[in-house]
Structure formats: structure tokens, C-alpha cells
CSV table of C-alpha atoms in Angstrom, one decimal:
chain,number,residue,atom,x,y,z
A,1,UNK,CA,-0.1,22.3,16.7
A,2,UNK,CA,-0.6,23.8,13.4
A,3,UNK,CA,-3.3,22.6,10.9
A,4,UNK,CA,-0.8,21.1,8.5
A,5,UNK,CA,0.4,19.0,11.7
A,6,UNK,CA,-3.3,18.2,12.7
A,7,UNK,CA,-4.2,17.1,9.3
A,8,UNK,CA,-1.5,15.0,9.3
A,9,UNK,CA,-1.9,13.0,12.5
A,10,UNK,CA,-6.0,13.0,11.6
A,11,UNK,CA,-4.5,11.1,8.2
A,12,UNK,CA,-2.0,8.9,10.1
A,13,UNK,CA,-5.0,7.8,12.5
A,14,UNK,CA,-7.3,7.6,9.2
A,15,UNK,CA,-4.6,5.0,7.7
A,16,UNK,CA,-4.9,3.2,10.8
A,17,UNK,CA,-8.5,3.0,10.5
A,18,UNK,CA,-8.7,1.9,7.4
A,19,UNK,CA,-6.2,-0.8,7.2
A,20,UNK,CA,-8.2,-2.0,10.4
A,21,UNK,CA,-11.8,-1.8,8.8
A,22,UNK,CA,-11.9,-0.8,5.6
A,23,UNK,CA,-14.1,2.3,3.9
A,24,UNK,CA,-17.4,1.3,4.7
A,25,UNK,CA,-17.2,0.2,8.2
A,26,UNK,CA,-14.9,2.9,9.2
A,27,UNK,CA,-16.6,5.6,11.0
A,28,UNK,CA,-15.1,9.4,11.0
A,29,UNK,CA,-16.3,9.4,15.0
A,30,UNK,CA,-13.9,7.0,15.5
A,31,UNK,CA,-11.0,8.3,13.3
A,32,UNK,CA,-11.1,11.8,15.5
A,33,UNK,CA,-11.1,9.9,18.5
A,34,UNK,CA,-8.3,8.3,17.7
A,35,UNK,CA,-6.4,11.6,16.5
A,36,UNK,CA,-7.5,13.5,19.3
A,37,UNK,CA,-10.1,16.0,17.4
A,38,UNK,CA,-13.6,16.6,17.0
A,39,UNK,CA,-15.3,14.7,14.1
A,40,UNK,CA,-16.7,18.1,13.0
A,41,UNK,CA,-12.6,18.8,13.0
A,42,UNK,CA,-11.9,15.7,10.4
A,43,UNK,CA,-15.2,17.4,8.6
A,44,UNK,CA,-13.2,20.6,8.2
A,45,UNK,CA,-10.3,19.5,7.1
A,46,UNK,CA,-10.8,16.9,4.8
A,47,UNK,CA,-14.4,17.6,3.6
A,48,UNK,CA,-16.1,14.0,3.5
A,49,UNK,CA,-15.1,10.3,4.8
A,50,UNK,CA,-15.0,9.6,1.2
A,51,UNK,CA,-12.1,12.4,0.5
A,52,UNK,CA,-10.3,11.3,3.6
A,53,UNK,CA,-10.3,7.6,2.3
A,54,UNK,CA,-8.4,8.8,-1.0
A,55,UNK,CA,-6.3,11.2,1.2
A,56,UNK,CA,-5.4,7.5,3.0
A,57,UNK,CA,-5.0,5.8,0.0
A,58,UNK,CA,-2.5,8.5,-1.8
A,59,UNK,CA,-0.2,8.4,1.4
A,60,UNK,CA,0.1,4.6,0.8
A,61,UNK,CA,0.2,4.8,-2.6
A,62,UNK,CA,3.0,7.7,-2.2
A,63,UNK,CA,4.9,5.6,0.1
A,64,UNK,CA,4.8,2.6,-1.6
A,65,UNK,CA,6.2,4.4,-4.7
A,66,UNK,CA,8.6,6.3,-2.3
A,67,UNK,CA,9.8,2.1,-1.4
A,68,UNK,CA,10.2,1.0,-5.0
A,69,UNK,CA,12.2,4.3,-5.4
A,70,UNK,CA,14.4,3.6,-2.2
A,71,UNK,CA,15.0,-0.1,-3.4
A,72,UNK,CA,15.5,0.9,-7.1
A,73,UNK,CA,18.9,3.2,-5.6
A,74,UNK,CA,20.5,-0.3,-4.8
A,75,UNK,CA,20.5,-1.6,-8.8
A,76,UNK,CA,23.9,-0.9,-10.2
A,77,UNK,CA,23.9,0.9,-13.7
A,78,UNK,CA,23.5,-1.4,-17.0
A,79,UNK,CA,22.0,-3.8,-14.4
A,80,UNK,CA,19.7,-6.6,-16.6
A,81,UNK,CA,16.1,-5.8,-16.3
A,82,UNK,CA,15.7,-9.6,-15.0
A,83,UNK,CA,18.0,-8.9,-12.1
A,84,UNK,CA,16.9,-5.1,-11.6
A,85,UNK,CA,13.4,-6.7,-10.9
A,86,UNK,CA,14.6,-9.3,-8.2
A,87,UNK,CA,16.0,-6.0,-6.5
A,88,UNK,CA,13.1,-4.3,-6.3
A,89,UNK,CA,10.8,-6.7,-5.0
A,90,UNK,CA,12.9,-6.4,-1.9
A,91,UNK,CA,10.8,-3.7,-1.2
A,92,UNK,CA,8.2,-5.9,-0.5
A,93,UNK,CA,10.1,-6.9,3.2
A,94,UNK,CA,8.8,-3.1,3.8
A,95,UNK,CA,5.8,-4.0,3.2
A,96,UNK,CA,5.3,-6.5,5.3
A,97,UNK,CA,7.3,-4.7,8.4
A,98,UNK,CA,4.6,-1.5,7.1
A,99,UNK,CA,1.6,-4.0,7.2
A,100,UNK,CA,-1.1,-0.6,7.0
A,101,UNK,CA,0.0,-0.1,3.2
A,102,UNK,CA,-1.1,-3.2,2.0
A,103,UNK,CA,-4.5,-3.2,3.7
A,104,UNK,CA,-5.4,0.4,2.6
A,105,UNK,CA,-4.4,-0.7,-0.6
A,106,UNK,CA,-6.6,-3.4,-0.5
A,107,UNK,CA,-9.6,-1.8,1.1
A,108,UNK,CA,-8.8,1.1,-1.9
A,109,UNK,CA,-9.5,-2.0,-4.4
A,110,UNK,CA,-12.7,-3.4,-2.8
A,111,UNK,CA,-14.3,0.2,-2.7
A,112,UNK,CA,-13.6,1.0,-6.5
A,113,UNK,CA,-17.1,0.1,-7.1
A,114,UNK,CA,-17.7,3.7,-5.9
A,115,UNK,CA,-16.9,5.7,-9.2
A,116,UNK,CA,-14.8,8.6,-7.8
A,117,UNK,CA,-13.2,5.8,-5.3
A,118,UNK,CA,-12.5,3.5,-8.1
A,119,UNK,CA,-11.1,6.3,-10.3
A,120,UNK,CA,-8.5,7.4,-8.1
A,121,UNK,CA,-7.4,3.9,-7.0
A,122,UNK,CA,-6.8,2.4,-10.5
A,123,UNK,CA,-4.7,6.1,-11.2
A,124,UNK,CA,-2.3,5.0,-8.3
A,125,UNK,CA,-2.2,1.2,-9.0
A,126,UNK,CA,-1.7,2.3,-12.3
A,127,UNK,CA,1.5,4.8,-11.5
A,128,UNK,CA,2.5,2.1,-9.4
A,129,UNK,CA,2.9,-0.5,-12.3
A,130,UNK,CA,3.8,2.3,-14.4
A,131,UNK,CA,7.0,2.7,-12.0
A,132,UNK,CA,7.8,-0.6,-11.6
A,133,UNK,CA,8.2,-0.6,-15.2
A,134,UNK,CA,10.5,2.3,-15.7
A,135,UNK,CA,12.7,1.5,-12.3
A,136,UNK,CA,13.4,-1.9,-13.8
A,137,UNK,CA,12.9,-2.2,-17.4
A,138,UNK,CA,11.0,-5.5,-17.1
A,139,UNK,CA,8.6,-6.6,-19.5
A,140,UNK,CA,4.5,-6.8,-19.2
A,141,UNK,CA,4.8,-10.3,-18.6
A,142,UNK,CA,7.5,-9.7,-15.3
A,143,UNK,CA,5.9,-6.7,-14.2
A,144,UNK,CA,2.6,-8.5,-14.2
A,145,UNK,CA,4.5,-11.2,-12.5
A,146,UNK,CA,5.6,-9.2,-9.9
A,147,UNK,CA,2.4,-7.5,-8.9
A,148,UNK,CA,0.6,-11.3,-8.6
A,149,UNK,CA,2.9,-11.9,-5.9
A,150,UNK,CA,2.8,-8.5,-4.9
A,151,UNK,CA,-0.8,-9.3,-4.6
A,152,UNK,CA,-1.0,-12.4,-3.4
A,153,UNK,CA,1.6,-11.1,-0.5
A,154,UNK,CA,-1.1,-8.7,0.3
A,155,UNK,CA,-3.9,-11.1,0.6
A,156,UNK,CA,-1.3,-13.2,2.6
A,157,UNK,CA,-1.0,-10.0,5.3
A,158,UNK,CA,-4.5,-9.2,5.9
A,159,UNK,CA,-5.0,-13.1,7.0
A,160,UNK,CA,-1.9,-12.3,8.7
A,161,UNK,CA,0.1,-15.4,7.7
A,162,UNK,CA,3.0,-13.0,6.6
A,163,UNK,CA,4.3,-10.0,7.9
A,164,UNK,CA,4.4,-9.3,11.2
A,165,UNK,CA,2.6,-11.3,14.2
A,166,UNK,CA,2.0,-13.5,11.3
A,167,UNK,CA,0.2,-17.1,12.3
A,168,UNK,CA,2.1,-19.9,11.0
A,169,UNK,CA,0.4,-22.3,8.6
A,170,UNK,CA,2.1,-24.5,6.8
A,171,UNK,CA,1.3,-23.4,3.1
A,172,UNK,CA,1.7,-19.7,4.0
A,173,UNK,CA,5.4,-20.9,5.2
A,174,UNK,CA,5.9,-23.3,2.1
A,175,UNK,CA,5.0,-20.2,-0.1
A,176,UNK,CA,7.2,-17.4,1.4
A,177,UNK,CA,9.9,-19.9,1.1
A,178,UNK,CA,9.7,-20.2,-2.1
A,179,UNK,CA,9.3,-16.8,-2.7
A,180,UNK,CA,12.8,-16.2,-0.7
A,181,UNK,CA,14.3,-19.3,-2.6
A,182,UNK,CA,13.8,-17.5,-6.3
A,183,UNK,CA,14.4,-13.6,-5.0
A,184,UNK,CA,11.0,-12.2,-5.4
């Protein structure tokens, strides 16, 4: 295997890892295990846990843009912004079937207390909202919209009442339904 092939199955175990316990608790021991390397391997090739957590979070945040982009080349020209953003936000179904994005995403957010952490992760939400904007047209107010129930459909995965080998509940279900019912 070359190192460009290494690295990248030493970053698909690191998104693994943290999705499954976050920065902090997530050791680098664990990570090369997982990859099959040495933890003085990960050292090498990404420098510190801390630039191998922002390595994680850009692949997320570079496939979740990727997904907006994807869903963005099914809105028909001259569509109306209101309608371009119900399109869109079928991307989220990807994000629940891809349950590792959202929970990197989320760990990126509770470790922005760390300056060079917290930098990087409001750059990429910010580029995210930034393209939700420009694929759809939408205003502040509907793009903000969209990322609370983005949001919220994040908080809903890592208590795993949505997404896959989700645990039924009965306000988790009443409020995906009415997320399906108005196309968000």
C-alpha cells in the first residue's frame, strides 16, 4: 500500500473513532489499531491527534458539501428558492444512512473550545451555510431554518432515534413525520 492509501484508511478508521467517542476520549493507540498501523505510524503522518481530528472533520465537512452538491443537480433551472431548498434537504436521508458525518460534526462543535479546533470548525460550518445559500437562493431566515433541523436531526442521530438502528420513541417518530409531511 502506498502512503497516500495508508493515510487514507488511518483517516477512515480516525472518522470512525471519532463519531464513536469524540476528540478527547479518542485515543491515537486505538485509531492505529483499528487501521492496522503503529501509533508512531498515525504520528508520522498526520503529526498530532489534534491535526488528525481536523483531518476527520474536513472529510465530513467535504462530504457533506459533496451531498448538498449531489442533491442540488436534481433542482431544475429557474427553480423558486422556496422549492430549491425542500430539494436539498433531501440530502439529509444521506445523512442519516452516513450516521459518522453527523457525529464528527458534532464532536467538531463541542471541541471548538480549543482555539485552532474551534477555528477550523466554524470555517467549515461556515462554507457549509455559505453553500446552502448559493445552491438554493434561500434567505437567512430559510437557511437558518434549515440548519435547526439540520441540527436538531444531528442531535436526533447520536441518541440514535433516527438514522439507522434507530430506537423508536414516540416523539422522535412524531417529529421525523412531520419533518417528511412538510419536505424538509
Amino acid at each position: 500500500m502506498t502512503a497516500t492509501e495508508r493515510s487514507a484508511e488511518v483517516l477512515t478508521a480516525a472518522v470512525a473513532a471519532f463519531a464513536e467517542s469524540g476528540y478527547a476520549a479518542t485515543k491515537t493507540d486505538d485509531i492505529a489499531r483499528s487501521a492496522g498501523v503503529s501509533q508512531p505510524y498515525v504520528i508520522r503522518l498526520f503529526g498530532t491527534k489534534q491535526q488528525l481530528f481536523l483531518s476527520a472533520v474536513h472529510r465530513v465537512c467535504d462530504r457533506i458539501e459533496a451531498i448538498f452538491r449531489e442533491a442540488a443537480h436534481d433542482i431544475p433551472p429557474d427553480t423558486p428558492p422556496d422549492e430549491a431548498f425542500r430539494i436539498l434537504g433531501g440530502g439529509y436521508r444521506v445523512f442519516l444512512s452516513e450516521r459518522e458525518l453527523l457525529l464528527v460534526l458534532m464532536h467538531g462543535f463541542a471541541a471548538s473550545a480549543d482555539p485552532v479546533i474551534g477555528d477550523e470548525v466554524r470555517d467549515r460550518f461556515g462554507r457549509i451555510y455559505a453553500l446552502i445559500r448559493e445552491l438554493t437562493g434561500v434567505s437567512t431566515t430559510d437557511a437558518r431554518r434549515f440548519l435547526s433541523t439540520g441540527m436538531l436531526l444531528t442531535v436526533m442521530t447520536a441518541m440514535q432515534v433516527a438514522g439507522p438502528n434507530a430506537v423508536p420513541t414516540a416523539w422522535a417518530t412524531e417529529i421525523l413525520d412531520d419533518l417528511r409531511a412538510v419536505g424538509d
